[in-house]
XYZ file of C-alpha atoms in Angstrom:
319
model
C 8.743 -7.886 33.229
C 9.214 -9.109 29.664
C 7.923 -6.800 26.892
C 4.847 -8.005 25.068
C 5.709 -9.536 21.717
C 2.807 -8.017 19.764
C 4.648 -8.353 16.449
C 5.243 -12.094 16.968
C 1.639 -12.568 18.083
C 0.396 -10.693 15.021
C 2.458 -12.905 12.720
C 0.828 -16.000 14.203
C -2.640 -14.514 13.756
C -2.005 -13.514 10.155
C -0.726 -16.958 9.213
C -4.196 -18.318 9.919
C -5.851 -15.748 7.642
C -3.909 -16.261 4.421
C -5.841 -17.208 1.304
C -5.236 -17.757 -2.377
C -7.547 -17.724 -5.369
C -7.212 -19.934 -8.446
C -6.800 -18.345 -11.840
C -7.598 -19.535 -15.356
C -6.397 -18.445 -18.780
C -8.173 -15.309 -19.954
C -8.066 -12.394 -22.385
C -7.179 -9.805 -19.743
C -4.915 -10.354 -16.742
C -5.573 -8.156 -13.708
C -2.651 -7.905 -11.308
C -3.418 -8.217 -7.600
C -0.986 -6.428 -5.245
C -0.728 -7.364 -1.574
C -2.701 -4.594 0.153
C -6.462 -4.931 0.747
C -7.966 -1.966 -1.105
C -6.027 -2.944 -4.233
C -7.089 -6.579 -3.847
C -10.767 -5.643 -3.696
C -10.475 -3.120 -6.525
C -8.776 -5.753 -8.690
C -11.689 -8.115 -8.075
C -14.207 -5.367 -8.852
C -12.467 -4.565 -12.141
C -12.147 -8.211 -13.176
C -15.777 -8.971 -12.349
C -17.211 -5.954 -14.171
C -15.079 -6.542 -17.271
C -16.287 -10.134 -17.438
C -19.945 -9.588 -16.523
C -20.685 -6.218 -18.123
C -18.231 -6.138 -21.024
C -18.107 -9.854 -21.850
C -14.325 -10.228 -21.743
C -12.708 -13.088 -19.833
C -10.421 -11.994 -17.011
C -7.806 -13.589 -14.798
C -6.542 -12.439 -11.406
C -2.829 -12.904 -10.735
C -1.089 -12.130 -7.435
C 1.938 -10.010 -8.257
C 3.906 -7.043 -6.960
C 3.631 -3.639 -8.570
C 6.911 -3.839 -10.484
C 5.954 -7.243 -11.865
C 2.555 -5.967 -12.987
C 4.013 -2.867 -14.641
C 6.812 -4.752 -16.393
C 4.284 -7.340 -17.612
C 2.366 -4.642 -19.465
C 5.210 -4.395 -21.975
C 5.062 -8.110 -22.775
C 1.300 -8.660 -22.628
C 1.727 -10.794 -19.519
C -0.394 -8.419 -17.422
C -2.897 -5.763 -18.446
C -4.240 -3.912 -15.397
C -2.903 -2.585 -12.098
C -5.761 -1.529 -9.786
C -3.882 0.953 -7.611
C -0.585 2.516 -8.680
C 0.687 4.943 -6.060
C 2.394 8.218 -6.863
C 4.971 9.594 -6.240
C 6.114 6.069 -5.277
C 6.008 4.664 -8.812
C 6.491 7.802 -10.878
C 10.052 6.851 -11.838
C 9.076 3.275 -12.689
C 6.191 4.305 -14.966
C 8.401 6.854 -16.711
C 11.191 4.287 -17.118
C 8.900 1.650 -18.659
C 7.258 4.175 -20.968
C 10.637 5.503 -22.115
C 11.500 1.967 -23.241
C 8.195 0.674 -24.602
C 5.417 3.246 -24.044
C 3.453 0.327 -22.595
C 1.587 1.897 -19.656
C -1.442 4.156 -19.565
C -2.459 5.819 -16.298
C -6.096 6.725 -15.724
C -6.681 10.459 -15.263
C -8.991 9.650 -12.344
C -7.007 9.586 -9.105
C -7.652 9.246 -5.388
C -5.987 11.673 -2.970
C -3.841 9.885 -0.411
C -1.270 10.426 2.333
C 1.773 8.542 3.634
C 3.179 9.040 7.117
C 4.502 7.418 10.253
C 1.797 6.909 12.861
C 1.292 6.026 16.506
C -1.792 5.287 18.538
C -3.141 8.074 20.711
C -2.168 6.131 23.840
C 1.372 5.769 22.489
C 1.684 9.519 22.026
C 0.400 10.173 25.534
C 2.539 7.537 27.251
C 5.842 7.974 25.410
C 5.834 11.677 24.626
C 6.614 11.088 20.957
C 5.294 13.793 18.629
C 7.786 13.978 15.780
C 9.397 11.544 13.344
C 12.811 12.823 14.451
C 12.038 11.658 18.010
C 12.628 8.081 16.848
C 16.356 8.833 16.589
C 16.399 9.487 20.352
C 17.529 6.195 21.980
C 15.416 6.848 25.087
C 12.235 7.259 23.062
C 13.100 4.437 20.659
C 13.667 2.035 23.571
C 10.014 2.430 24.560
C 9.118 0.565 21.350
C 11.385 -2.385 22.194
C 9.331 -5.590 22.163
C 12.135 -8.163 22.054
C 14.503 -6.893 24.730
C 17.427 -5.930 22.475
C 17.333 -2.257 23.453
C 16.160 -1.052 20.032
C 12.581 -0.276 19.109
C 10.653 -2.061 16.383
C 8.482 -0.505 13.709
C 6.692 -1.764 10.599
C 7.732 0.037 7.410
C 5.725 -1.947 4.839
C 5.564 -5.201 2.931
C 8.233 -6.819 0.792
C 8.073 -5.457 -2.749
C 6.348 -2.159 -1.899
C 8.277 0.818 -3.237
C 7.229 2.714 -0.116
C 9.117 0.150 1.981
C 12.397 1.055 0.292
C 11.600 4.746 0.641
C 10.902 4.255 4.352
C 14.373 2.689 4.652
C 15.751 5.844 3.083
C 13.748 8.019 5.461
C 15.000 6.046 8.474
C 18.602 6.553 7.354
C 18.026 10.242 6.610
C 16.427 10.968 9.988
C 18.864 8.702 11.850
C 16.453 6.244 13.430
C 17.852 3.358 11.406
C 20.362 3.126 14.285
C 17.733 3.113 17.049
C 14.838 1.204 15.472
C 14.600 -2.236 13.868
C 12.703 -1.834 10.596
C 10.194 -4.656 10.176
C 9.060 -5.786 6.725
C 5.927 -7.923 6.988
C 2.585 -8.365 5.289
C 0.059 -5.666 6.080
C -2.270 -8.012 7.960
C 0.599 -8.733 10.369
C 1.094 -5.030 11.008
C -2.599 -4.294 11.470
C -2.971 -7.255 13.836
C -0.033 -5.850 15.811
C -1.774 -2.474 16.011
C -4.959 -4.164 17.262
C -3.022 -6.050 19.946
C -1.043 -2.971 20.983
C -4.244 -0.951 21.348
C -5.979 -3.628 23.409
C -3.023 -3.939 25.802
C -2.075 -0.243 25.722
C 1.387 -1.091 24.391
C 3.344 1.576 22.464
C 3.584 1.074 18.709
C 4.808 3.096 15.721
C 4.265 2.130 12.089
C 4.129 3.262 8.480
C 0.595 4.384 7.680
C -1.222 5.425 4.577
C -4.660 6.790 3.923
C -7.324 6.160 2.863
C -7.264 3.185 5.227
C -9.640 1.692 7.763
C -7.146 1.940 10.649
C -8.037 5.618 11.064
C -11.684 4.683 11.615
C -10.951 1.675 13.795
C -8.512 3.275 16.249
C -7.441 6.706 17.478
C -4.340 7.250 15.363
C -1.936 10.183 15.272
C 0.428 11.056 12.442
C 3.899 12.037 13.613
C 4.908 15.579 12.708
C 7.837 16.333 10.405
C 9.013 19.165 8.141
C 6.825 19.734 5.098
C 7.920 18.028 1.908
C 10.811 19.769 0.181
C 11.819 18.289 -3.195
C 15.387 19.487 -2.632
C 15.693 17.096 0.320
C 14.491 14.037 -1.606
C 16.672 11.935 -3.887
C 15.332 8.419 -4.410
C 17.487 5.946 -6.320
C 15.741 2.717 -7.330
C 17.392 -0.570 -6.249
C 17.153 -1.740 -9.863
C 19.178 1.265 -10.982
C 22.059 1.059 -8.495
C 23.141 -1.574 -5.985
C 24.248 1.281 -3.701
C 20.764 2.834 -3.886
C 20.315 3.304 -0.141
C 23.544 5.241 0.392
C 22.844 7.421 -2.639
C 19.257 8.248 -1.607
C 17.881 10.746 0.877
C 14.441 11.770 2.152
C 14.834 14.322 4.916
C 11.309 15.750 4.962
C 7.733 14.471 4.762
C 6.265 12.562 1.847
C 4.921 14.651 -1.002
C 1.157 14.725 -1.519
C 0.207 11.256 -2.704
C -2.438 9.853 -5.022
C -3.195 6.547 -6.694
C -4.608 5.607 -10.083
C -5.603 2.588 -12.128
C -2.982 1.777 -14.768
C -3.443 -0.437 -17.802
C -1.487 -1.798 -20.750
C -1.470 0.573 -23.714
C -2.417 -2.274 -26.044
C -5.922 -2.320 -24.512
C -6.697 0.963 -26.315
C -6.622 -0.926 -29.624
C -7.452 -4.498 -28.631
C -10.203 -3.808 -26.068
C -11.257 -0.141 -26.410
C -14.414 -0.601 -24.313
C -12.347 -2.011 -21.469
C -9.852 0.849 -21.754
C -12.700 3.366 -21.688
C -14.181 1.691 -18.624
C -10.840 1.855 -16.816
C -10.425 5.556 -17.625
C -13.893 6.354 -16.267
C -13.647 4.517 -12.940
C -13.816 7.170 -10.245
C -13.201 5.938 -6.726
C -13.397 7.980 -3.545
C -11.178 7.723 -0.450
C -14.168 6.264 1.393
C -14.318 3.395 -1.107
C -10.723 2.382 -0.435
C -11.135 2.646 3.341
C -14.293 0.512 3.240
C -12.549 -2.085 1.091
C -9.644 -2.438 3.513
C -12.096 -2.619 6.427
C -14.038 -5.419 4.742
C -10.913 -7.543 4.260
C -8.915 -6.871 7.405
C -11.626 -6.261 9.997
C -14.663 -8.160 8.715
C -12.386 -10.925 7.357
C -14.131 -11.114 3.999
C -12.255 -12.394 0.980
C -11.440 -9.742 -1.633
C -13.847 -11.524 -4.001
C -16.726 -11.380 -1.515
C -15.982 -7.775 -0.598
C -15.901 -6.886 -4.295
C -19.232 -8.602 -4.961
C -20.870 -6.615 -2.160
C -19.303 -3.371 -3.377
C -20.529 -3.999 -6.928
C -24.067 -4.697 -5.708
C -24.080 -1.470 -3.699
C -22.649 0.675 -6.513
C -24.446 -0.496 -9.661
C -25.430 3.053 -10.656
C -21.819 4.199 -10.648
C -20.706 1.130 -12.563
C -23.366 1.702 -15.235
C -21.843 5.130 -15.862
C -18.356 3.667 -16.173
C -19.262 0.920 -18.662
C -21.506 3.041 -20.892
């Protein structure tokens, strides 16, 4: 019996769901990363700045590094969701050169792990990240018949994707698993298909995220984070970054924040104050991702609904 190609099926589904939004010249450029909660938050920020503060905004699809680097040149002004510790080095590097980035003090607690569905855990016996280095366990995640398992580790351009490559090499499952880099909607569609057909699946997961509400998901166990076991070298810093990096234990406690160009403090102080006061909860981010990936709303529509439902909070932020 041929294994079910849930990753290939998911890619076909996602291709039908892609969308783009036009942008026009504006005073403030809000970067839009590729994951859903950030997309909705970017639309919320842009809409409130325009409607409540009277400043024209523009939404631009761009990866995190592009958004952060653009803050030094005035090309971009706002990043809706900068993850730490993922981008700690990048923010420090840019600020050492140009002091161009401000990070809001308001953060959202988050986690980053490898996950499986509950059925996967029961049917394969996997409980630990290190189990993926076992060829017999890894083979149970083989969907293309090559003898190696497949797992999603993130999207192109995510810093977490590079770190997951490091983790795979450190734990040894880079030799037993094929590491898939695809858009998040592809991965989530693959999870949906795997759940419906009771197929085993393992994937990079982060929270807050709707997948934990939609399905019964288990995080794989691993040793607690130990800074001594983590050395992350950025690809931009060294072409041999992977060989010189290691990540032998779990992710550190994570959190994400809005970041903005330092020049906004002087040029648009009301906007800067608004950005510093935005206080989102984990439930907000999970609901935003649910609206886009499950309810199939555009980020703009999801943002409009969120704004309508949270006017009291917004009034506090724009005061």
